[in-house]
XYZ file of C-alpha atoms in Angstrom:
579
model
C 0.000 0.000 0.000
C 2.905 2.517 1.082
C 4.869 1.515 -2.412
C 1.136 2.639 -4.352
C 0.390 5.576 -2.547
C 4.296 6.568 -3.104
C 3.959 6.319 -7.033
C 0.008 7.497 -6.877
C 1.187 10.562 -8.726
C 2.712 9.075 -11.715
C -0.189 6.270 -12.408
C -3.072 8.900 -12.118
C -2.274 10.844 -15.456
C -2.084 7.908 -17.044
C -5.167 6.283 -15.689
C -6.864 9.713 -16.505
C -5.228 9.908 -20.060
C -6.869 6.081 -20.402
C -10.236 7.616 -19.937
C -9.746 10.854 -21.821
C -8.822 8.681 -25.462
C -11.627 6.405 -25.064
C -14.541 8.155 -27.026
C -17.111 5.525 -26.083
C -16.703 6.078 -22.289
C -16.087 9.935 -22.437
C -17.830 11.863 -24.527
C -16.387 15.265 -25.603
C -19.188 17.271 -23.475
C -17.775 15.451 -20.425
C -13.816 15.767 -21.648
C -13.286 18.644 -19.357
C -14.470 17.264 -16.268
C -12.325 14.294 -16.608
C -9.453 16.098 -16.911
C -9.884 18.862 -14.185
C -10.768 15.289 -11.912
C -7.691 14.029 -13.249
C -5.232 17.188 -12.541
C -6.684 17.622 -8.928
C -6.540 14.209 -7.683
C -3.087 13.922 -8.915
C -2.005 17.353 -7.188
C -3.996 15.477 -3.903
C -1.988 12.241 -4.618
C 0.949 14.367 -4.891
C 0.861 16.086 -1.341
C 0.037 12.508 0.023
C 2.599 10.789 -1.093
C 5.109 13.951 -0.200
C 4.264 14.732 3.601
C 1.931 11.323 4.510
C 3.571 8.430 2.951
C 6.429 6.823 5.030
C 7.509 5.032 1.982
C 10.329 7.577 -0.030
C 12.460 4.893 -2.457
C 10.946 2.095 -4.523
C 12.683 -0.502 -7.283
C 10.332 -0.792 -10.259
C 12.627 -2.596 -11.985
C 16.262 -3.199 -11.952
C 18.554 -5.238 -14.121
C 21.304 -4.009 -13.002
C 23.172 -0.906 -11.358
C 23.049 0.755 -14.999
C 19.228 -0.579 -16.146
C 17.241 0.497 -13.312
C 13.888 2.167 -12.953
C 14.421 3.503 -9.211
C 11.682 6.449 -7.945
C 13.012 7.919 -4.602
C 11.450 11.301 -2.750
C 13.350 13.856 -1.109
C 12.906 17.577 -0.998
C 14.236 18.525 -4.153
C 11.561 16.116 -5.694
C 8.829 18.311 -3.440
C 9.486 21.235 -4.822
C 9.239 20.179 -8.116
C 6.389 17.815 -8.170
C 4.634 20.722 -6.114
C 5.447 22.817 -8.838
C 4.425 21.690 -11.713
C 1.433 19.534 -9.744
C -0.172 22.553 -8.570
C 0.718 24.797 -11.706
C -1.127 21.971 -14.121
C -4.077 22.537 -12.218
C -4.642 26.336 -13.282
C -3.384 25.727 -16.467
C -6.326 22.830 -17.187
C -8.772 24.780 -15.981
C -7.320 28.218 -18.186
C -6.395 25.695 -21.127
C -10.988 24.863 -20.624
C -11.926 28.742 -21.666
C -9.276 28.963 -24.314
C -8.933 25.999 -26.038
C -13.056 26.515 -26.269
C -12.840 27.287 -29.581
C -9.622 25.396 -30.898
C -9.627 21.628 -33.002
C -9.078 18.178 -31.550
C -9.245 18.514 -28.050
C -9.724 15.270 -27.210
C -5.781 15.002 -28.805
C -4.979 18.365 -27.001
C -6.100 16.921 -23.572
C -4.440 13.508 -23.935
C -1.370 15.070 -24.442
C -1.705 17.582 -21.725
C -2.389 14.677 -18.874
C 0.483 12.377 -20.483
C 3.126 15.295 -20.622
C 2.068 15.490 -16.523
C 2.933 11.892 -15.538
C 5.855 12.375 -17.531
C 7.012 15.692 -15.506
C 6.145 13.429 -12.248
C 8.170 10.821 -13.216
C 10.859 13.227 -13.893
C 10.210 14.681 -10.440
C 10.251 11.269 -8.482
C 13.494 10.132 -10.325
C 15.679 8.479 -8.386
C 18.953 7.606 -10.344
C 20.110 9.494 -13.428
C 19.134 6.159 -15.961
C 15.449 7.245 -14.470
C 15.537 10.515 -15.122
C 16.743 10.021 -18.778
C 14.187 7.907 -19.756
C 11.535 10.192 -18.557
C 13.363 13.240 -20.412
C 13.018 11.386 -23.590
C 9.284 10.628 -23.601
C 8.911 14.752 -22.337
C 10.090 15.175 -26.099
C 7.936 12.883 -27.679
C 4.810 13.875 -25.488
C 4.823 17.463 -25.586
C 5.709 17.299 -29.289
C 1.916 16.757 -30.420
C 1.858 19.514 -28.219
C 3.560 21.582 -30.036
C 2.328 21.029 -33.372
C -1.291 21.017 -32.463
C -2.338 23.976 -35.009
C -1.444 21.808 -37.288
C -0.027 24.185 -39.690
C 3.370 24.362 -42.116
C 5.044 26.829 -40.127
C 3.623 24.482 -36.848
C 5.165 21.443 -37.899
C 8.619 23.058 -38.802
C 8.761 24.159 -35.238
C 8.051 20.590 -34.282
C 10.867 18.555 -36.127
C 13.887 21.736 -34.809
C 12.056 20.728 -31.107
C 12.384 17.030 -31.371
C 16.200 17.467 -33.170
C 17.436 19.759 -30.821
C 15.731 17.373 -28.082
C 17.095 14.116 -29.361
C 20.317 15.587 -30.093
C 20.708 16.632 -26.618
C 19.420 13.770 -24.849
C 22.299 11.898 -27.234
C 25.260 13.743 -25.342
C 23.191 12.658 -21.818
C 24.092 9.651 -22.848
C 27.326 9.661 -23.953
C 27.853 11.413 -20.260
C 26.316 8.801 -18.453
C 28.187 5.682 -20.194
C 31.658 7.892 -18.860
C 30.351 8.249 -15.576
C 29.165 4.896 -15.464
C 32.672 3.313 -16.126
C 33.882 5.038 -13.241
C 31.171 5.082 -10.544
C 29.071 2.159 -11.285
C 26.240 3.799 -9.981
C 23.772 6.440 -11.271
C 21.975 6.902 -8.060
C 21.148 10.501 -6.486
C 22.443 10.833 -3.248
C 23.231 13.917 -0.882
C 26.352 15.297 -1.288
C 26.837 13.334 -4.846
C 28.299 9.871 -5.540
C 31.659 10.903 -7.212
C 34.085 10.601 -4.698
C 37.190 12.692 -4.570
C 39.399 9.538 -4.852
C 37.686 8.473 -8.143
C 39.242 12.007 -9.613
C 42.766 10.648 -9.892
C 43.042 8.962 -12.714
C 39.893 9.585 -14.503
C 40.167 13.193 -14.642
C 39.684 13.504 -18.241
C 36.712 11.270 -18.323
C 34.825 12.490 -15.431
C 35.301 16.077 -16.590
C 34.109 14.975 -20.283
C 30.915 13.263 -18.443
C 29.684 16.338 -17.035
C 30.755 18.657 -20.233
C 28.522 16.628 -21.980
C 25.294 15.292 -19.682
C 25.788 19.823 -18.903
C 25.191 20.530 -22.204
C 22.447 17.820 -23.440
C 20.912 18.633 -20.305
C 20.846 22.280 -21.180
C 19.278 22.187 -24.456
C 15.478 21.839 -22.912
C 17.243 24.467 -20.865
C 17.447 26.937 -23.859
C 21.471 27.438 -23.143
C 22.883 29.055 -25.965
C 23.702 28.118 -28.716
C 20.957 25.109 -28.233
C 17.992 28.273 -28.013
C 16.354 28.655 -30.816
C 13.875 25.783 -30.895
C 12.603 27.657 -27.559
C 10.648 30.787 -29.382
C 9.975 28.637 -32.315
C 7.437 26.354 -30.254
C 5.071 29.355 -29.543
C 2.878 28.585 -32.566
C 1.610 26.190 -29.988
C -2.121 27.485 -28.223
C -0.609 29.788 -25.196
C -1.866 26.662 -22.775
C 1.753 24.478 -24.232
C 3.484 27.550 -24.509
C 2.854 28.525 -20.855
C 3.917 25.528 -19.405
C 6.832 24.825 -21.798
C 8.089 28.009 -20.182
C 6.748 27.534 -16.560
C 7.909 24.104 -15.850
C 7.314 21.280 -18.568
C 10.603 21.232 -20.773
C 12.749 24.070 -19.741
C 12.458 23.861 -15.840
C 12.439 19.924 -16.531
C 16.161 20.847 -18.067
C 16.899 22.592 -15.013
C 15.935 20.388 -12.724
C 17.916 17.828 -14.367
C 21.512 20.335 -14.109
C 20.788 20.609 -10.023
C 20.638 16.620 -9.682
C 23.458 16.029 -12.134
C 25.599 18.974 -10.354
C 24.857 18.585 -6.689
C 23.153 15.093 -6.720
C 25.496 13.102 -9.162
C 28.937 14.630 -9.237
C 28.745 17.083 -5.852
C 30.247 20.261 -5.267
C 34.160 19.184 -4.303
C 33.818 16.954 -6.972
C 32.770 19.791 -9.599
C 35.231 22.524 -7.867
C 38.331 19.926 -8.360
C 37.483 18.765 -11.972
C 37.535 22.961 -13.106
C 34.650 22.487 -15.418
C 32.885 25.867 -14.847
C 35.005 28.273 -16.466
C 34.267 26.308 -19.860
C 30.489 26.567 -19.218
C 30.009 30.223 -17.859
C 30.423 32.028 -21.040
C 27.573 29.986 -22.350
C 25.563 31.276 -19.666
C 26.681 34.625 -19.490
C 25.949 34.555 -23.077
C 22.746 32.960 -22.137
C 21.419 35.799 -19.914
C 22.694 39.081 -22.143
C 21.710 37.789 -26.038
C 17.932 36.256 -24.254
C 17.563 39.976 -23.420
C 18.740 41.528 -26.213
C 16.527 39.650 -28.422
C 13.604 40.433 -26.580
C 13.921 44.049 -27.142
C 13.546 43.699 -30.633
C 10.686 41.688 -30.503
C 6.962 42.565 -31.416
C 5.253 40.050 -31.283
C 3.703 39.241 -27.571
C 4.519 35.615 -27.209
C 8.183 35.805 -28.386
C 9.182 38.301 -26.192
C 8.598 36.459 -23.501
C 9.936 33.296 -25.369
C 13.247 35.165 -25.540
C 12.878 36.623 -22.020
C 12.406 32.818 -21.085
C 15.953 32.058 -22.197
C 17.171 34.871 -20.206
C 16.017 34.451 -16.982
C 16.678 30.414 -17.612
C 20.470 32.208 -17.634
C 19.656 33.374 -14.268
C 19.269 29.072 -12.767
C 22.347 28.296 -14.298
C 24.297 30.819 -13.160
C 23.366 29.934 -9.727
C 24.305 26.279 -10.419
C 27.796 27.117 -11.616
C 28.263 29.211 -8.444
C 28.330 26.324 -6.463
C 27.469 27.989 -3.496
C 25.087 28.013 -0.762
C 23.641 31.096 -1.754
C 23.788 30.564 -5.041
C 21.888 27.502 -5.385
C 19.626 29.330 -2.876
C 19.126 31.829 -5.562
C 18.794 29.269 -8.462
C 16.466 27.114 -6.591
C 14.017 30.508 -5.618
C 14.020 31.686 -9.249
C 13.359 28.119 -10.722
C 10.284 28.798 -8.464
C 9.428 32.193 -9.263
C 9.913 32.637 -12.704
C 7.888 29.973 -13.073
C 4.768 31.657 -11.597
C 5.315 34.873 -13.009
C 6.534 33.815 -16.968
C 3.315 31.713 -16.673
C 0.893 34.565 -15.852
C 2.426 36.193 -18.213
C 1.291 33.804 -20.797
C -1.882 33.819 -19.835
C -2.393 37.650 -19.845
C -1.108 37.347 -23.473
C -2.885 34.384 -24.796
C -5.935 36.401 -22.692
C -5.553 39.139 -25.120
C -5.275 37.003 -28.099
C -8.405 35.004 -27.487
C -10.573 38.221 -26.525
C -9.036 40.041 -29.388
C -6.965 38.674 -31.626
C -4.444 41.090 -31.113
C -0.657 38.984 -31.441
C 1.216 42.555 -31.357
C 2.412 44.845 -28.767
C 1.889 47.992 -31.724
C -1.919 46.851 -31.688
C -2.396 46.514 -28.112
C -2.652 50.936 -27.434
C -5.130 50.983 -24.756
C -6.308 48.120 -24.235
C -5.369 48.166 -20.395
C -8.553 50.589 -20.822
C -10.864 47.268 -22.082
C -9.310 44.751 -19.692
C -8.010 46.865 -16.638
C -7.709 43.463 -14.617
C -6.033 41.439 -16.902
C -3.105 44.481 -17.638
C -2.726 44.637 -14.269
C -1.977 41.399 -13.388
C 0.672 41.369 -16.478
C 2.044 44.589 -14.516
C 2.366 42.799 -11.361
C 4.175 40.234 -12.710
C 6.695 42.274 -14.908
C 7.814 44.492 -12.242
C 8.507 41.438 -10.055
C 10.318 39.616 -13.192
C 12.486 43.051 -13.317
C 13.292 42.428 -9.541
C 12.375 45.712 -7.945
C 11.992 45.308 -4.151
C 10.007 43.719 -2.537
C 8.571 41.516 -5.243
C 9.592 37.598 -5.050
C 12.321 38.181 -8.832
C 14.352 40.790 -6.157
C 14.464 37.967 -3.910
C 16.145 35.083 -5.705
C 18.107 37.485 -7.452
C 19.249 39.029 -4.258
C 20.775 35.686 -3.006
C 22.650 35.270 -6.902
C 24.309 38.261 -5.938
C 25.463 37.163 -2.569
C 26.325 33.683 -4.427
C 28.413 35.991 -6.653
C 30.194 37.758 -3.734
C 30.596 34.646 -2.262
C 33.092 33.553 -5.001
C 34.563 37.253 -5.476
C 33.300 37.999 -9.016
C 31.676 41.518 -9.825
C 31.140 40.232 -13.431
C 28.227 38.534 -12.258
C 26.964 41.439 -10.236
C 27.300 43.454 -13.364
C 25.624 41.254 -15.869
C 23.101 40.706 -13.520
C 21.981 44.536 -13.286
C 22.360 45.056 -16.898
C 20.241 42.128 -17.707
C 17.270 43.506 -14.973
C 17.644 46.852 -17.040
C 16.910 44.976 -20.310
C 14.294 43.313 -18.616
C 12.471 46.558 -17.656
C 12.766 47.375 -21.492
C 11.249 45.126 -22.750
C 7.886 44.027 -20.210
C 7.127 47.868 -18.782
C 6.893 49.354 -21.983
C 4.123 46.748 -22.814
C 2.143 48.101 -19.243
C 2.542 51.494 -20.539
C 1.769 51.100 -24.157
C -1.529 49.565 -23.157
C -2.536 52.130 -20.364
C -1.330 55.437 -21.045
C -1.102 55.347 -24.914
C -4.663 55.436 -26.857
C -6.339 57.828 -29.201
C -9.908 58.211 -30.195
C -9.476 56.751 -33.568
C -7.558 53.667 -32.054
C -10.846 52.785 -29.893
C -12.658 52.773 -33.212
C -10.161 50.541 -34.472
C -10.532 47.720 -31.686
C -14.294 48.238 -31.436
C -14.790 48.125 -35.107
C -12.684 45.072 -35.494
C -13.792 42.959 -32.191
C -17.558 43.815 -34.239
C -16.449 41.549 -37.473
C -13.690 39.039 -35.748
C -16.757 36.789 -34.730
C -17.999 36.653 -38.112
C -14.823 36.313 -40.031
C -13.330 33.522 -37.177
C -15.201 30.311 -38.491
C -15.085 31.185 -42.510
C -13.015 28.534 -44.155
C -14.944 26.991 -46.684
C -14.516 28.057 -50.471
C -17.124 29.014 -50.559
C -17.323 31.701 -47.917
C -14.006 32.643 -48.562
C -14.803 35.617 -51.232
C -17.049 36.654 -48.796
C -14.812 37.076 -46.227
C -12.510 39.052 -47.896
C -14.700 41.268 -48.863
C -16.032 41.778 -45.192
C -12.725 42.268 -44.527
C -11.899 44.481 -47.051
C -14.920 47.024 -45.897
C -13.301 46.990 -42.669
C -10.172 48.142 -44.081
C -12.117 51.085 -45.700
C -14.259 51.909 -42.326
C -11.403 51.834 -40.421
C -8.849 53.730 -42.408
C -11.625 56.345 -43.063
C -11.953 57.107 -38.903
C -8.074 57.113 -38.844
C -6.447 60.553 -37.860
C -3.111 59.664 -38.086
C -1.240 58.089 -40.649
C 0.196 56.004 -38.092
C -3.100 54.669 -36.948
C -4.128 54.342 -40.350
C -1.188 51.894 -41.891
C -2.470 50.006 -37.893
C -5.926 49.743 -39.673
C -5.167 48.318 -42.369
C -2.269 45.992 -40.955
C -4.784 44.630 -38.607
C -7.523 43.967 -41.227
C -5.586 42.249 -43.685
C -4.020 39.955 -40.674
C -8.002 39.672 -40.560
C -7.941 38.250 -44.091
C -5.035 35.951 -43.797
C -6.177 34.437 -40.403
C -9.746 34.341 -39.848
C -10.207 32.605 -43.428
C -8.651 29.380 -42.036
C -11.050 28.549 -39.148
C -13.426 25.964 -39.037
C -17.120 26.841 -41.479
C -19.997 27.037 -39.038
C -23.995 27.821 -39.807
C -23.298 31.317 -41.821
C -26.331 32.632 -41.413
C -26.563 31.904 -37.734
C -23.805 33.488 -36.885
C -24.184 36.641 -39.398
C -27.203 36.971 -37.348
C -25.499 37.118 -34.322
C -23.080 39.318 -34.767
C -24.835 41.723 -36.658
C -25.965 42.126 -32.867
C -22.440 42.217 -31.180
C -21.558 44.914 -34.458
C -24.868 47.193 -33.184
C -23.358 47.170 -29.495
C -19.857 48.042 -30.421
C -20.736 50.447 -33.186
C -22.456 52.319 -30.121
C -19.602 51.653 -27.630
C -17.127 53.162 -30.507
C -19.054 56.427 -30.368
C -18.665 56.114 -27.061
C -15.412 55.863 -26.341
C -14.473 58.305 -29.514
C -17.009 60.801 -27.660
C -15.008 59.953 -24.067
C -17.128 57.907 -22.552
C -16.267 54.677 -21.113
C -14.983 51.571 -23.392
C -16.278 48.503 -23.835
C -14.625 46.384 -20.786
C -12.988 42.986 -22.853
C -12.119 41.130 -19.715
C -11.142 37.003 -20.334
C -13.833 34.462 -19.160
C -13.688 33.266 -15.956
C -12.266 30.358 -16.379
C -9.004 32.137 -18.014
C -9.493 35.617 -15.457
C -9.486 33.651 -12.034
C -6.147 31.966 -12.500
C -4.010 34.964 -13.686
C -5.817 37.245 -10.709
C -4.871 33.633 -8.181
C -1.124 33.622 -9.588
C -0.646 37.196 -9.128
C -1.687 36.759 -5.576
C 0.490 34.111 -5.207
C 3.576 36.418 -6.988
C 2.827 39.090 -4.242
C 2.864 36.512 -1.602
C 6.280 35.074 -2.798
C 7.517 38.796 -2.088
C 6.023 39.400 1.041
C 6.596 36.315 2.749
C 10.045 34.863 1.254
C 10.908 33.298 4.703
C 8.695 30.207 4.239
C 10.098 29.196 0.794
C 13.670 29.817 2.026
C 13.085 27.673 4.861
C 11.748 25.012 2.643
C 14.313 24.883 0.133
C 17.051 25.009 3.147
C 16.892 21.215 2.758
C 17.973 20.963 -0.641
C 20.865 23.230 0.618
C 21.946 21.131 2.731
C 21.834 17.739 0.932
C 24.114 19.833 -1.858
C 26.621 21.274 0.940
């Protein structure tokens, strides 16, 4: 009973996942509720088998010391299963509002529960063969993930992801087989398993070992050079992209560097073999081109795909520190930039969905239409920037006391410049969509949230010509209310990405919804006048079921801040099983 309630976690998903493909038990009205029953009672089994089970290592199978399946708990594996446990749960029940109107969901949601058991057994690993075979099926389950639109550009994304994947999981192994012929065991344990006696002699190898499992590892890590498969996957639906960022692949790749580093090889063991110096200019790298890119980014989701690789920079930095405080720091931002990158998401794919908006030139004023939402996405760039006393200035805090504890000022340095960057590219996103708006830019989003209903489910031949002609009187309406030449290249920018997009949805009744919108185009013509007169504009705030878990994370991002004590405390274990 103690060895089932231990591994609970990773056999629910799958059970659930069982239920969600069979289209004779489930049918697609009740899909949803299977798999918010699924993600809760796994977060439940989760916490049980954490805190209530007295059972904390099991054999699944084993062959031998190389070949064997081995799930163990300590506390690193409680903060991560946490995590990503409690995380999956707000993004099921966003991924329910947004994925509303998206294809093949029943494919979407098998994936999504899958890619969990997957990220537990990653979690509950207890040796490195474990682990490996767990970050192997994370590629091949979150790829359908990835691809899901199902387009050209889509798939192109998906076969970089799965070479960059497979090409780094290829150098894991070539690590392991070295360390294996010296160690004969892949086992975590406190403190590491390389011995400082092992050293002499098998220098070369050992140093080779963790050059290479460092490097495979760090490719779902987005370490430059290995990056660029990172901003590719956002043509995903904002759900995958969230937690791709959050804590599916990239803090998967993390996770795997602190057990390899502290876990596999240990501290002494890292500090006499010299490796670091070859890896920090990756990182450094890492931190000051992720930034860099962002600020020349436009469009909404790879800006913070770029900012992603960034502030993944920020982890491995700690790591290399090998310090207390350092790993301190690491460990915190693993945690927080995983709450605030994925309410970031959300905000964005928020805006998307209510207006179809993919641009941070189109979004002028629309903190105006959804004050809430903005707000959150304010909340949680000022704390990604670090400014006291939000939960980023806390973890970064200790990676500058990790940096003084080894004597370098470089770090110090690159770390300020990066937070700079990182203010210039999220804040001017809070004030473009507060405090910059004209009267013919209302008219714009009013007049084009009027036809985006209509135009969204034309795809047929048939309908097409129709469509673009819609379309194309919106490019005259709009253009004509323009005052600004600026606004009115925006007008027609936005109307022909009208034409190019809305064309390829799914064909629904015509008619029916012609009907209905000519409704929706009555109210907004009047709320245009409105807000072109002054008056109030139309408020564009996200369903519920996409508004309540961006409002709960920012609470929780303002909590982080305020009451850093309890997290430090609970990641002092992991401290000590490193030192």
């Amino acid at each position: 009973m103690e060895k089932l309630g231990m591994i609970l976690p990773l056999l629910v998903p799958i059970i659930g996942t069982l239920f969600i493909v069979n289209k004779r038990l489930i049918s697609d009205k009740n899909l949803t509720k299977v798999v918010a029953v699924t993600v809760i009672i796994n977060f439940v089994c989760v916490v049980y088998s954490l805190f209530f089970n007295d059972l904390t290592a099991v054999h699944i199978l084993k062959v031998n010391a190389f070949l064997d399946i081995y799930f163990k708990v300590d506390q690193l594996t409680r903060v991560f299963s946490l995590l990503a446990s409690s995380l999956w749960v707000l993004t099921a029940f966003y991924a329910f509002a947004y994925m509303d109107h998206e294809k093949r969901h029943r494919q979407f949601y098998t994936f999504f529960t899958l890619t969990l058991a997957v990220i537990m057994g990653v979690a509950y690993s207890g040796n490195l063969f474990t682990l490996y075979g767990y970050y192997e099926l994370l590629t091949l389950c979150t790829l359908p993930l990835v691809i899901h639109p199902g387009t050209a550009e889509a798939l192109q994304s998906g076969k970089k992801y799965i070479i960059y994947s497979f090409g780094g999981a290829t150098l894991v192994v070539l690590g392991m087989m070295m360390l294996y012929a010296v160690t004969g065991d892949m086992s975590f344990m406190a403190h590491g398993i390389v011995d400082l006696s092992l050293i002499e002699g098998n220098r070369d190898l050992l140093k080779w070992s963790y050059l290479a499992m460092f490097l495979g590892f760090g490719v779902k890590a987005a370490l430059v050079p290995f990056h660029s498969w990172l901003p590719n996957a956002m043509v995903a639906p904002t759900p995958v992209s969230a937690l791709l960022h959050a804590v599916a692949v990239v803090k998967s790749g993390v996770f795997s560097l602190i057990r390899m580093t502290y876990f596999i090889f240990g501290t002494q063991t890292v500090l006499a073999l010299d490796v670091t110096k070859y890896l920090m200019p990756f990182v450094v790298v890492t931190i000051v081109m992720g930034s860099l890119l962002a600020l020349h980014q436009d469009h909404l989701k790879r800006r913070l795909a770029y900012s992603t690789i960034s502030q993944l920079g920020y982890i491995l930095l700690g790591i290399l520190m090998l310090t207390p405080n350092g790993l301190l720091g690491a460990m915190l931002h693993l945690i927080n930039h995983a709450v605030i990158k994925i309410t970031l998401f959300f905000v964005v794919g928020a805006i998307t969905h209510m207006t179809h908006f993919k641009y941070i030139h189109q979004i002028r004023g629309i903190g105006k239409q959804m004050p809430i939402t903005m707000i959150c996405f304010t909340v949680a760039a000022i704390s990604l920037v670090g400014i006291p006393p939000t939960n980023g200035f806390v973890s970064k805090w200790f990676l500058g006391l990790g940096a003084l504890n080894i004597g370098n000022f470089l770090y110090i340095i690159i770390l300020l410049l990066s937070a700079f960057f990182t203010a210039g590219y999220l804040l001017p996103i809070s004030v473009t969509s507060f405090f910059v708006s004209s009267k013919s830019e209302f008219h714009e989003r009013d007049g084009y949230q009027a036809h985006y209903e209509t135009l969204h489910e034309m795809s047929d031949d048939s309908v097409r010509e129709t469509t673009r002609e819609m379309a194309n009187d919106m490019i005259h309406e709009v253009a004509h209310e323009a005052t600004h030449e600026a606004t009115h290249e925006t007008a027609h920018e936005t109307a022909n990405d009208t034409i190019h997009e809305m064309a390829n949805d799914t064909a629904h009744d015509t008619a029916h919804n012609t009907l209905r919108n000519e409704t929706v185009a009555a109210r907004h013509s009047e709320d245009g006048e409105a807000g072109a007169t002054g008056a109030k504009p139309i408020k564009l705030e996200p369903p519920k079921g996409m508004l309540y878990p961006i409002v709960l994370l920012t609470v929780i991002i303002v909590g982080l801040g305020i009451f850093p004590n309890t997290i430090i405390n609970f990641l002092g274990v992991v401290i000590q099983d490193a030192f």
